mmCIF file of C-alpha atoms and ligand atoms in Angstrom:
data_model
loop_
_atom_site.group_PDB
_atom_site.id
_atom_site.type_symbol
_atom_site.label_atom_id
_atom_site.label_comp_id
_atom_site.label_asym_id
_atom_site.label_seq_id
_atom_site.Cartn_x
_atom_site.Cartn_y
_atom_site.Cartn_z
ATOM 1 C CA MET A 28 0.100 -0.023 0.329
ATOM 2 C CA VAL A 29 0.875 3.793 -0.578
ATOM 3 C CA ALA A 30 0.733 5.208 2.085
ATOM 4 C CA THR A 31 -0.574 8.629 1.750
ATOM 5 C CA GLU A 32 1.487 11.703 1.845
ATOM 6 C CA LYS A 33 0.863 13.625 5.269
ATOM 7 C CA LYS A 34 -0.523 17.281 3.864
ATOM 8 C CA ASP A 35 1.482 20.638 5.923
ATOM 9 C CA ILE A 36 -0.801 21.859 9.139
ATOM 10 C CA ARG A 37 0.075 25.157 8.073
ATOM 11 C CA ALA A 38 -0.915 25.225 5.396
ATOM 12 C CA LEU A 39 -4.363 25.260 6.415
ATOM 13 C CA THR A 40 -6.416 28.127 8.150
ATOM 14 C CA ARG A 41 -8.303 29.095 10.581
ATOM 15 C CA ASP A 42 -11.270 28.968 9.154
ATOM 16 C CA GLN A 43 -10.044 25.760 6.979
ATOM 17 C CA LEU A 44 -8.134 23.875 10.123
ATOM 18 C CA ARG A 45 -12.004 24.813 12.591
ATOM 19 C CA ASP A 46 -13.968 22.741 9.564
ATOM 20 C CA TYR A 47 -11.395 20.307 10.053
ATOM 21 C CA PHE A 48 -12.845 19.211 13.302
ATOM 22 C CA SER A 49 -15.294 19.902 12.961
ATOM 23 C CA GLU A 50 -15.383 16.983 9.840
ATOM 24 C CA GLN A 51 -13.506 14.496 12.255
ATOM 25 C CA GLY A 52 -16.926 15.120 15.173
ATOM 26 C CA GLU A 53 -14.931 16.962 16.950
ATOM 27 C CA LYS A 54 -15.485 20.594 18.241
ATOM 28 C CA ALA A 55 -15.127 23.366 15.924
ATOM 29 C CA PHE A 56 -12.454 25.180 18.847
ATOM 30 C CA ARG A 57 -10.016 23.018 18.469
ATOM 31 C CA GLY A 58 -8.908 24.036 15.346
ATOM 32 C CA ASN A 59 -8.571 27.352 17.070
ATOM 33 C CA GLN A 60 -6.264 25.681 19.817
ATOM 34 C CA VAL A 61 -4.025 23.895 17.611
ATOM 35 C CA TYR A 62 -3.319 27.266 15.223
ATOM 36 C CA GLU A 63 -2.718 28.880 18.544
ATOM 37 C CA TRP A 64 -0.471 26.732 19.075
ATOM 38 C CA LEU A 65 1.529 26.783 15.676
ATOM 39 C CA TRP A 66 1.172 31.033 14.452
ATOM 40 C CA ASN A 67 0.810 32.449 18.463
ATOM 41 C CA LYS A 68 3.381 29.977 20.530
ATOM 42 C CA GLY A 69 5.199 28.720 17.005
ATOM 43 C CA ALA A 70 5.185 24.905 18.195
ATOM 44 C CA HIS A 71 6.954 21.817 16.118
ATOM 45 C CA SER A 72 5.573 19.015 17.144
ATOM 46 C CA PHE A 73 1.878 17.605 17.745
ATOM 47 C CA ASP A 74 3.229 16.446 20.886
ATOM 48 C CA ALA A 75 4.227 20.552 21.943
ATOM 49 C CA MET A 76 0.171 20.817 22.261
ATOM 50 C CA THR A 77 0.219 20.031 25.572
ATOM 51 C CA ASN A 78 -4.100 21.406 25.851
ATOM 52 C CA ILE A 79 -5.188 19.032 22.804
ATOM 53 C CA SER A 80 -5.885 15.753 24.211
ATOM 54 C CA LYS A 81 -2.916 12.765 23.860
ATOM 55 C CA GLU A 82 -5.443 10.789 21.016
ATOM 56 C CA THR A 83 -5.645 13.881 18.829
ATOM 57 C CA ARG A 84 -2.212 14.582 19.455
ATOM 58 C CA ALA A 85 -1.686 10.965 17.966
ATOM 59 C CA PHE A 86 -4.794 11.383 15.266
ATOM 60 C CA LEU A 87 -2.934 14.962 13.202
ATOM 61 C CA ASP A 88 0.803 13.645 13.942
ATOM 62 C CA ALA A 89 -0.584 10.997 11.410
ATOM 63 C CA HIS A 90 -2.597 12.950 8.821
ATOM 64 C CA PHE A 91 0.056 15.653 8.560
ATOM 65 C CA VAL A 92 3.432 16.927 8.981
ATOM 66 C CA ILE A 93 4.461 20.698 10.869
ATOM 67 C CA ASN A 94 7.044 20.991 8.719
ATOM 68 C CA HIS A 95 9.873 23.165 9.992
ATOM 69 C CA ILE A 96 13.017 25.328 9.688
ATOM 70 C CA LYS A 97 15.955 24.161 12.102
ATOM 71 C CA VAL A 98 18.400 26.507 12.657
ATOM 72 C CA ASP A 99 21.428 24.329 11.488
ATOM 73 C CA GLN A 100 24.359 26.560 12.459
ATOM 74 C CA MET A 101 24.996 29.569 14.242
ATOM 75 C CA GLN A 102 27.531 31.530 14.523
ATOM 76 C CA ARG A 103 28.417 34.295 16.596
ATOM 77 C CA SER A 104 30.021 37.259 15.870
ATOM 78 C CA ASN A 105 32.340 39.345 18.158
ATOM 79 C CA ASP A 106 29.863 42.882 17.670
ATOM 80 C CA GLY A 107 27.487 40.694 19.180
ATOM 81 C CA THR A 108 25.046 39.552 15.661
ATOM 82 C CA ILE A 109 24.172 35.976 15.064
ATOM 83 C CA LYS A 110 24.354 34.484 12.036
ATOM 84 C CA ASN A 111 21.496 31.186 11.291
ATOM 85 C CA ALA A 112 22.256 28.636 8.871
ATOM 86 C CA VAL A 113 18.415 27.854 7.732
ATOM 87 C CA LYS A 114 17.855 24.510 7.244
ATOM 88 C CA LEU A 115 14.450 23.955 5.299
ATOM 89 C CA HIS A 116 11.997 21.113 4.235
ATOM 90 C CA ASP A 117 13.373 19.701 1.156
ATOM 91 C CA ASN A 118 17.576 19.969 2.840
ATOM 92 C CA LEU A 119 17.610 24.261 0.609
ATOM 93 C CA VAL A 120 19.481 25.543 3.417
ATOM 94 C CA VAL A 121 18.389 29.552 4.230
ATOM 95 C CA GLU A 122 20.151 32.256 6.316
ATOM 96 C CA SER A 123 18.421 34.986 8.917
ATOM 97 C CA VAL A 124 20.466 37.614 11.690
ATOM 98 C CA LEU A 125 19.669 39.089 14.554
ATOM 99 C CA ILE A 126 21.220 42.041 15.076
ATOM 100 C CA PRO A 127 21.616 43.100 18.213
ATOM 101 C CA THR A 128 22.231 47.701 19.413
ATOM 102 C CA SER A 129 21.721 48.592 22.939
ATOM 103 C CA LYS A 130 17.805 49.458 22.342
ATOM 104 C CA ARG A 131 17.120 46.416 20.090
ATOM 105 C CA THR A 132 17.161 42.980 18.558
ATOM 106 C CA THR A 133 16.820 43.010 14.364
ATOM 107 C CA ALA A 134 16.019 39.754 12.495
ATOM 108 C CA CYS A 135 17.085 40.350 9.729
ATOM 109 C CA VAL A 136 15.423 37.018 7.986
ATOM 110 C CA SER A 137 15.604 35.963 3.853
ATOM 111 C CA SER A 138 12.801 35.314 1.808
ATOM 112 C CA GLN A 139 14.079 33.485 -1.118
ATOM 113 C CA VAL A 140 16.547 30.993 -1.095
ATOM 114 C CA GLY A 141 18.883 32.916 -3.592
ATOM 115 C CA CYS A 142 17.970 35.503 -5.829
ATOM 116 C CA SER A 143 16.679 36.185 -9.436
ATOM 117 C CA LEU A 144 17.576 39.203 -9.596
ATOM 118 C CA ASN A 145 21.197 40.337 -9.967
ATOM 119 C CA CYS A 146 22.965 42.989 -8.053
ATOM 120 C CA GLN A 147 26.745 42.551 -8.946
ATOM 121 C CA PHE A 148 28.228 43.512 -5.612
ATOM 122 C CA CYS A 149 25.760 40.654 -3.599
ATOM 123 C CA ALA A 150 27.169 38.144 -2.809
ATOM 124 C CA THR A 151 23.361 36.194 -3.181
ATOM 125 C CA ALA A 152 22.887 37.151 -6.978
ATOM 126 C CA ARG A 153 25.927 34.230 -7.565
ATOM 127 C CA LEU A 154 23.649 31.417 -5.754
ATOM 128 C CA LYS A 155 20.524 32.383 -8.463
ATOM 129 C CA ARG A 156 17.032 31.442 -7.773
ATOM 130 C CA MET A 157 16.344 27.786 -6.523
ATOM 131 C CA ARG A 158 12.599 28.596 -4.465
ATOM 132 C CA ASN A 159 10.522 31.018 -3.553
ATOM 133 C CA LEU A 160 9.717 30.230 1.471
ATOM 134 C CA ASN A 161 6.160 29.630 1.818
ATOM 135 C CA PRO A 162 4.977 32.018 4.797
ATOM 136 C CA ASP A 163 6.244 28.926 7.792
ATOM 137 C CA GLU A 164 9.892 29.380 6.830
ATOM 138 C CA ILE A 165 8.987 33.216 7.279
ATOM 139 C CA PHE A 166 7.812 33.416 9.684
ATOM 140 C CA ASP A 167 10.058 30.381 11.248
ATOM 141 C CA GLN A 168 13.117 32.673 10.921
ATOM 142 C CA VAL A 169 11.231 35.110 13.351
ATOM 143 C CA VAL A 170 10.574 33.282 15.945
ATOM 144 C CA ALA A 171 13.613 30.821 15.748
ATOM 145 C CA ILE A 172 15.165 34.468 16.380
ATOM 146 C CA ASP A 173 13.104 35.856 18.422
ATOM 147 C CA ARG A 174 14.059 33.016 21.117
ATOM 148 C CA GLN A 175 18.133 33.433 20.692
ATOM 149 C CA SER A 176 17.315 37.266 22.133
ATOM 150 C CA ARG A 177 15.191 36.110 24.821
ATOM 151 C CA LEU A 178 17.734 33.817 25.665
ATOM 152 C CA TYR A 179 21.334 35.948 24.507
ATOM 153 C CA TYR A 180 20.036 38.740 24.609
ATOM 154 C CA ASP A 181 17.178 38.111 27.895
ATOM 155 C CA ARG A 182 14.317 39.965 25.791
ATOM 156 C CA PRO A 183 11.899 39.704 23.069
ATOM 157 C CA LEU A 184 12.865 40.697 19.261
ATOM 158 C CA SER A 185 12.072 43.691 18.558
ATOM 159 C CA ASN A 186 12.272 44.183 14.818
ATOM 160 C CA ILE A 187 12.560 42.341 11.598
ATOM 161 C CA VAL A 188 13.345 43.759 8.699
ATOM 162 C CA PHE A 189 13.690 42.173 4.729
ATOM 163 C CA MET A 190 17.580 42.302 3.709
ATOM 164 C CA GLY A 191 17.893 37.990 4.174
ATOM 165 C CA MET A 192 18.718 36.486 0.947
ATOM 166 C CA GLY A 193 16.150 37.291 -2.299
ATOM 167 C CA GLU A 194 14.089 39.828 -3.747
ATOM 168 C CA PRO A 195 11.103 39.948 -0.850
ATOM 169 C CA LEU A 196 8.543 41.075 -3.635
ATOM 170 C CA MET A 197 8.995 38.633 -6.485
ATOM 171 C CA ASN A 198 7.732 36.146 -3.138
ATOM 172 C CA TYR A 199 4.283 38.962 -2.594
ATOM 173 C CA LYS A 200 2.850 36.667 -1.579
ATOM 174 C CA ASN A 201 4.288 34.389 0.796
ATOM 175 C CA VAL A 202 5.554 37.146 2.358
ATOM 176 C CA ILE A 203 2.577 38.947 2.709
ATOM 177 C CA ALA A 204 1.035 36.044 4.642
ATOM 178 C CA ALA A 205 3.911 35.535 6.816
ATOM 179 C CA ILE A 206 3.897 39.070 8.216
ATOM 180 C CA ASP A 207 0.633 38.578 8.686
ATOM 181 C CA LYS A 208 1.368 36.173 10.893
ATOM 182 C CA ILE A 209 3.593 38.088 12.528
ATOM 183 C CA THR A 210 1.393 40.112 13.539
ATOM 184 C CA SER A 211 -1.880 39.444 13.925
ATOM 185 C CA PRO A 212 -3.060 39.166 17.484
ATOM 186 C CA ASP A 213 -3.778 35.244 17.186
ATOM 187 C CA GLY A 214 -0.050 35.231 15.682
ATOM 188 C CA LEU A 215 3.375 36.763 17.634
ATOM 189 C CA GLY A 216 1.471 40.675 17.864
ATOM 190 C CA MET A 217 4.354 42.700 16.586
ATOM 191 C CA SER A 218 3.776 46.329 15.578
ATOM 192 C CA PRO A 219 3.669 46.844 11.662
ATOM 193 C CA LYS A 220 5.763 50.377 11.971
ATOM 194 C CA ARG A 221 8.233 47.510 13.542
ATOM 195 C CA ILE A 222 8.410 45.447 9.754
ATOM 196 C CA MET A 223 10.387 46.673 7.016
ATOM 197 C CA VAL A 224 10.094 45.599 3.393
ATOM 198 C CA SER A 225 13.510 46.235 1.455
ATOM 199 C CA THR A 226 13.215 45.813 -1.867
ATOM 200 C CA SER A 227 15.538 46.325 -5.430
ATOM 201 C CA GLY A 228 12.466 48.636 -6.649
ATOM 202 C CA VAL A 229 9.801 46.826 -8.956
ATOM 203 C CA PRO A 230 7.788 49.262 -9.620
ATOM 204 C CA LYS A 231 4.663 46.727 -9.930
ATOM 205 C CA ILE A 232 4.397 44.896 -6.580
ATOM 206 C CA ILE A 233 5.520 48.894 -4.673
ATOM 207 C CA ARG A 234 2.111 49.288 -7.049
ATOM 208 C CA LYS A 235 -0.396 46.531 -5.581
ATOM 209 C CA MET A 236 1.567 47.511 -1.931
ATOM 210 C CA ALA A 237 0.132 50.706 -2.183
ATOM 211 C CA ASP A 238 -3.458 49.639 -3.204
ATOM 212 C CA ASP A 239 -3.281 46.814 -0.812
ATOM 213 C CA GLN A 240 -2.341 49.579 1.990
ATOM 214 C CA VAL A 241 0.378 47.323 3.575
ATOM 215 C CA LYS A 242 1.444 49.109 6.739
ATOM 216 C CA PHE A 243 5.193 48.351 7.095
ATOM 217 C CA LYS A 244 7.670 50.098 6.061
ATOM 218 C CA LEU A 245 9.231 49.879 2.193
ATOM 219 C CA ALA A 246 13.400 50.159 1.586
ATOM 220 C CA VAL A 247 14.792 50.670 -1.467
ATOM 221 C CA SER A 248 17.318 49.881 -2.264
ATOM 222 C CA LEU A 249 18.362 52.528 -4.959
ATOM 223 C CA HIS A 250 22.325 52.652 -5.371
ATOM 224 C CA ALA A 251 22.180 54.723 -8.453
ATOM 225 C CA ALA A 252 19.949 57.340 -9.277
ATOM 226 C CA LEU A 253 21.404 57.935 -13.112
ATOM 227 C CA ASP A 254 19.962 55.373 -15.502
ATOM 228 C CA GLU A 255 23.149 54.438 -16.884
ATOM 229 C CA VAL A 256 24.635 54.117 -14.086
ATOM 230 C CA ARG A 257 22.804 51.899 -12.356
ATOM 231 C CA THR A 258 21.630 49.347 -15.297
ATOM 232 C CA ASP A 259 25.915 48.434 -14.602
ATOM 233 C CA ILE A 260 25.791 47.138 -10.976
ATOM 234 C CA MET A 261 22.368 45.940 -11.176
ATOM 235 C CA PRO A 262 21.088 44.823 -14.365
ATOM 236 C CA PHE A 263 17.702 44.214 -13.909
ATOM 237 C CA ASN A 264 17.416 47.674 -14.233
ATOM 238 C CA GLU A 265 17.569 48.226 -17.958
ATOM 239 C CA GLN A 266 13.338 46.120 -17.429
ATOM 240 C CA MET A 267 12.532 48.431 -14.802
ATOM 241 C CA PRO A 268 14.499 51.936 -14.864
ATOM 242 C CA LEU A 269 14.491 55.187 -12.652
ATOM 243 C CA GLU A 270 10.564 56.893 -13.601
ATOM 244 C CA GLU A 271 9.328 53.563 -14.005
ATOM 245 C CA LEU A 272 10.363 53.644 -9.505
ATOM 246 C CA LYS A 273 9.948 56.610 -9.128
ATOM 247 C CA ASP A 274 6.467 56.799 -10.406
ATOM 248 C CA SER A 275 5.930 54.029 -8.481
ATOM 249 C CA LEU A 276 7.245 55.160 -4.837
ATOM 250 C CA LYS A 277 4.980 58.452 -5.181
ATOM 251 C CA TYR A 278 2.027 55.800 -6.272
ATOM 252 C CA TRP A 279 3.320 54.078 -2.803
ATOM 253 C CA TYR A 280 3.399 57.425 -0.794
ATOM 254 C CA ALA A 281 -0.198 59.527 -2.238
ATOM 255 C CA LYS A 282 -1.392 56.182 -0.612
ATOM 256 C CA THR A 283 0.292 55.601 1.884
ATOM 257 C CA GLY A 284 1.318 58.178 3.282
ATOM 258 C CA GLN A 285 4.572 56.902 4.829
ATOM 259 C CA GLU A 286 8.087 57.832 3.608
ATOM 260 C CA ILE A 287 10.594 55.982 1.796
ATOM 261 C CA SER A 288 14.189 55.031 2.631
ATOM 262 C CA TYR A 289 16.173 54.521 0.216
ATOM 263 C CA GLU A 290 19.619 52.107 0.950
ATOM 264 C CA TYR A 291 22.538 53.893 -0.544
ATOM 265 C CA VAL A 292 26.560 52.308 -1.359
ATOM 266 C CA ILE A 293 29.146 54.283 -2.338
ATOM 267 C CA TRP A 294 31.387 52.487 -4.476
ATOM 268 C CA LYS A 295 34.755 54.288 -6.241
ATOM 269 C CA ASP A 296 34.809 54.771 -10.058
ATOM 270 C CA ILE A 297 30.984 53.809 -9.636
ATOM 271 C CA ASN A 298 28.741 56.999 -8.245
ATOM 272 C CA ASP A 299 30.862 58.876 -6.558
ATOM 273 C CA ARG A 300 30.974 61.407 -8.943
ATOM 274 C CA GLN A 301 29.334 65.426 -8.288
ATOM 275 C CA LYS A 302 26.768 64.373 -11.331
ATOM 276 C CA ASP A 303 25.889 60.741 -9.195
ATOM 277 C CA ILE A 304 25.608 63.452 -5.705
ATOM 278 C CA ASN A 305 23.083 65.735 -7.885
ATOM 279 C CA ALA A 306 20.513 63.212 -9.053
ATOM 280 C CA LEU A 307 20.445 61.219 -5.656
ATOM 281 C CA VAL A 308 19.286 64.721 -4.451
ATOM 282 C CA ASP A 309 16.643 65.495 -7.209
ATOM 283 C CA PHE A 310 15.149 61.606 -6.920
ATOM 284 C CA CYS A 311 15.005 62.049 -3.215
ATOM 285 C CA LEU A 312 13.865 65.521 -3.821
ATOM 286 C CA ALA A 313 10.439 64.092 -4.985
ATOM 287 C CA ILE A 314 9.040 62.376 -2.453
ATOM 288 C CA PRO A 315 9.809 62.639 0.887
ATOM 289 C CA SER A 316 12.060 60.097 2.076
ATOM 290 C CA LYS A 317 15.567 59.794 3.774
ATOM 291 C CA VAL A 318 18.545 57.864 2.881
ATOM 292 C CA ASN A 319 20.660 55.214 4.340
ATOM 293 C CA LEU A 320 24.270 55.333 3.586
ATOM 294 C CA ILE A 321 25.851 51.201 4.003
ATOM 295 C CA GLU A 322 29.333 50.361 4.233
ATOM 296 C CA TYR A 323 30.364 48.580 1.468
ATOM 297 C CA ASN A 324 31.016 44.462 2.391
ATOM 298 C CA PRO A 325 32.851 43.673 -0.245
ATOM 299 C CA ILE A 326 32.439 40.153 -1.465
ATOM 300 C CA ASP A 327 35.104 38.833 -4.469
ATOM 301 C CA ASP A 328 37.485 39.816 -6.915
ATOM 302 C CA GLY A 329 38.311 44.168 -6.415
ATOM 303 C CA LYS A 330 35.446 45.612 -8.966
ATOM 304 C CA PHE A 331 33.720 47.156 -6.221
ATOM 305 C CA GLN A 332 35.601 49.263 -3.430
ATOM 306 C CA GLN A 333 33.828 51.096 -0.871
ATOM 307 C CA ALA A 334 34.858 55.293 -2.292
ATOM 308 C CA PRO A 335 36.731 57.220 0.018
ATOM 309 C CA PRO A 336 34.823 58.696 3.310
ATOM 310 C CA GLU A 337 35.754 61.712 1.619
ATOM 311 C CA VAL A 338 32.552 61.247 -1.162
ATOM 312 C CA ILE A 339 30.523 60.251 1.424
ATOM 313 C CA GLU A 340 31.260 63.574 3.423
ATOM 314 C CA LYS A 341 30.452 65.778 0.477
ATOM 315 C CA TYR A 342 26.906 62.927 0.325
ATOM 316 C CA VAL A 343 25.733 64.524 2.626
ATOM 317 C CA ALA A 344 26.833 67.151 2.855
ATOM 318 C CA ALA A 345 24.564 68.165 0.079
ATOM 319 C CA LEU A 346 21.599 65.865 0.603
ATOM 320 C CA GLU A 347 21.722 67.257 4.525
ATOM 321 C CA ARG A 348 21.447 71.392 2.123
ATOM 322 C CA GLU A 349 18.455 69.406 1.004
ATOM 323 C CA GLY A 350 16.246 69.013 4.205
ATOM 324 C CA ILE A 351 17.300 65.265 3.445
ATOM 325 C CA THR A 352 18.048 63.627 6.617
ATOM 326 C CA VAL A 353 21.274 60.987 5.447
ATOM 327 C CA THR A 354 23.075 58.122 8.220
ATOM 328 C CA VAL A 355 25.939 56.295 7.384
ATOM 329 C CA ARG A 356 25.439 52.614 9.141
ATOM 330 C CA ARG A 357 27.896 50.528 9.932
ATOM 331 C CA SER A 358 28.158 46.849 9.223
ATOM 332 C CA ARG A 359 27.641 44.157 11.808
ATOM 333 C CA GLY A 360 28.249 41.210 11.175
ATOM 334 C CA LYS A 361 31.431 40.884 8.735
ATOM 335 C CA ASP A 362 33.474 38.735 10.143
ATOM 336 C CA ILE A 363 31.142 35.459 9.912
ATOM 337 C CA ASP A 364 29.630 36.880 6.508
ATOM 338 C CA ALA A 365 26.271 37.744 7.696
ATOM 339 C CA ALA A 366 26.341 41.538 6.278
ATOM 340 C CA CYS A 367 24.896 42.687 4.136
ATOM 341 C CA GLY A 368 24.806 40.852 0.582
ATOM 342 C CA GLN A 369 27.438 38.623 2.041
ATOM 343 C CA LEU A 370 24.876 35.726 1.865
ATOM 344 C CA ALA A 371 25.430 33.384 0.029
ATOM 345 C CA ASN A 372 26.005 30.176 2.020
ATOM 346 C CA LYS A 373 29.620 29.329 2.591
ATOM 347 C CA HIS A 374 30.032 26.821 5.128
HETATM 348 N N1 SAH B 407 16.675 41.895 -2.107
HETATM 349 C C1 SAH B 407 16.481 43.058 -1.621
HETATM 350 C C2 SAH B 407 16.877 42.186 -0.286
HETATM 351 C C3 SAH B 407 17.621 41.972 -0.293
HETATM 352 S S1 SAH B 407 18.878 42.881 -0.076
HETATM 353 C C4 SAH B 407 16.679 43.784 -2.142
HETATM 354 O O1 SAH B 407 17.686 44.053 -2.935
HETATM 355 O O2 SAH B 407 16.480 45.114 -1.373
HETATM 356 C C5 SAH B 407 19.772 44.137 1.875
HETATM 357 C C6 SAH B 407 20.643 45.705 1.205
HETATM 358 O O3 SAH B 407 21.777 45.380 1.564
HETATM 359 C C7 SAH B 407 19.942 45.633 -0.470
HETATM 360 O O4 SAH B 407 20.800 47.117 0.552
HETATM 361 C C8 SAH B 407 21.311 45.365 -0.983
HETATM 362 O O5 SAH B 407 21.219 46.176 -2.586
HETATM 363 C C9 SAH B 407 22.775 45.931 0.100
HETATM 364 N N2 SAH B 407 24.466 45.372 -0.341
HETATM 365 C C10 SAH B 407 23.600 43.865 -1.346
HETATM 366 N N3 SAH B 407 25.323 43.043 -0.981
HETATM 367 C C11 SAH B 407 26.146 44.637 -0.656
HETATM 368 C C12 SAH B 407 27.370 44.936 -0.348
HETATM 369 N N4 SAH B 407 27.974 43.730 -1.052
HETATM 370 N N5 SAH B 407 27.760 45.273 0.673
HETATM 371 C C13 SAH B 407 26.885 45.910 1.087
HETATM 372 N N6 SAH B 407 25.742 45.860 0.917
HETATM 373 C C14 SAH B 407 24.926 45.669 -0.192
#
């Protein structure tokens, strides 16, 4: 006899779980209890569900699986950053990072295995996209980091950024479903204001997010405000040029009233000229926004090199002169390859 494949119980909605229990001749509220174990307490086994009878747990176990992630390897940086290599049920691996500061703990989570975009400066881009993560696989990364934060830093996780592997807007449906579980009161109950989704800039989906009235924050990895430069370092820009990106961001702001954060690395001989600075200032003036200048984390051969401090200062001065908020961000977790753009399953 061929065993029928067990279904992943986390693919069911709360209503479907309630219906399932009713169909089995059980009370529908058992569905709520199981739902709470799965999405509020992050249970990874039916055995953990202690307010459910032993028989019911055994029955669930016979019919369903909980396809959870497993933290396969954990590395801790000397600045306190923790990087997890996370194994998925099909043995693929993604990485997620815990970044502690004096006041917060931020989880940096992955949304895809590999990435379909081809940013020339990013280590993840070299992996190619293997598949999208499911909502529960994104959710589990958050739960794992929350537990580590409590264990090592004595406080719960406070913020989440979608800046790990992958392009979240290319896996929009599952990212939204995960954020729903993370923010809803019967899930983890986190405020969407503490979640930031970072995109390399997919105009069509930015418009969709605006239409969907999402409540989380938006960051855009800009890195260049001139098409010829951006296409050179982020080749997909050819299909989604800056004008289209800008229009979608205007639409976002009009619909949500939320300002945008631009992430920007300044590289020697790439975007270190006065005209690059002017173009960024113009781009910023089009929509309420701020700029995070991020440090380059070298991944290879030297095509990309961080520009010297004088150039960074020129950028800062030009932006501030126009009243644009700019922060210069130091990298965290570099010694364990946990910094932006370094996630590439090296272990
Ligand atoms: N795909 C999404 C999220 C992942 S990347 C996005 O593009 O926004 C997270 C951030 O790290 C992005 O701003 C990205 O441009 C930046 N990044 C990629 N490689 C980097 C590197 N080598 N050094 C510094 N930042 C890098």
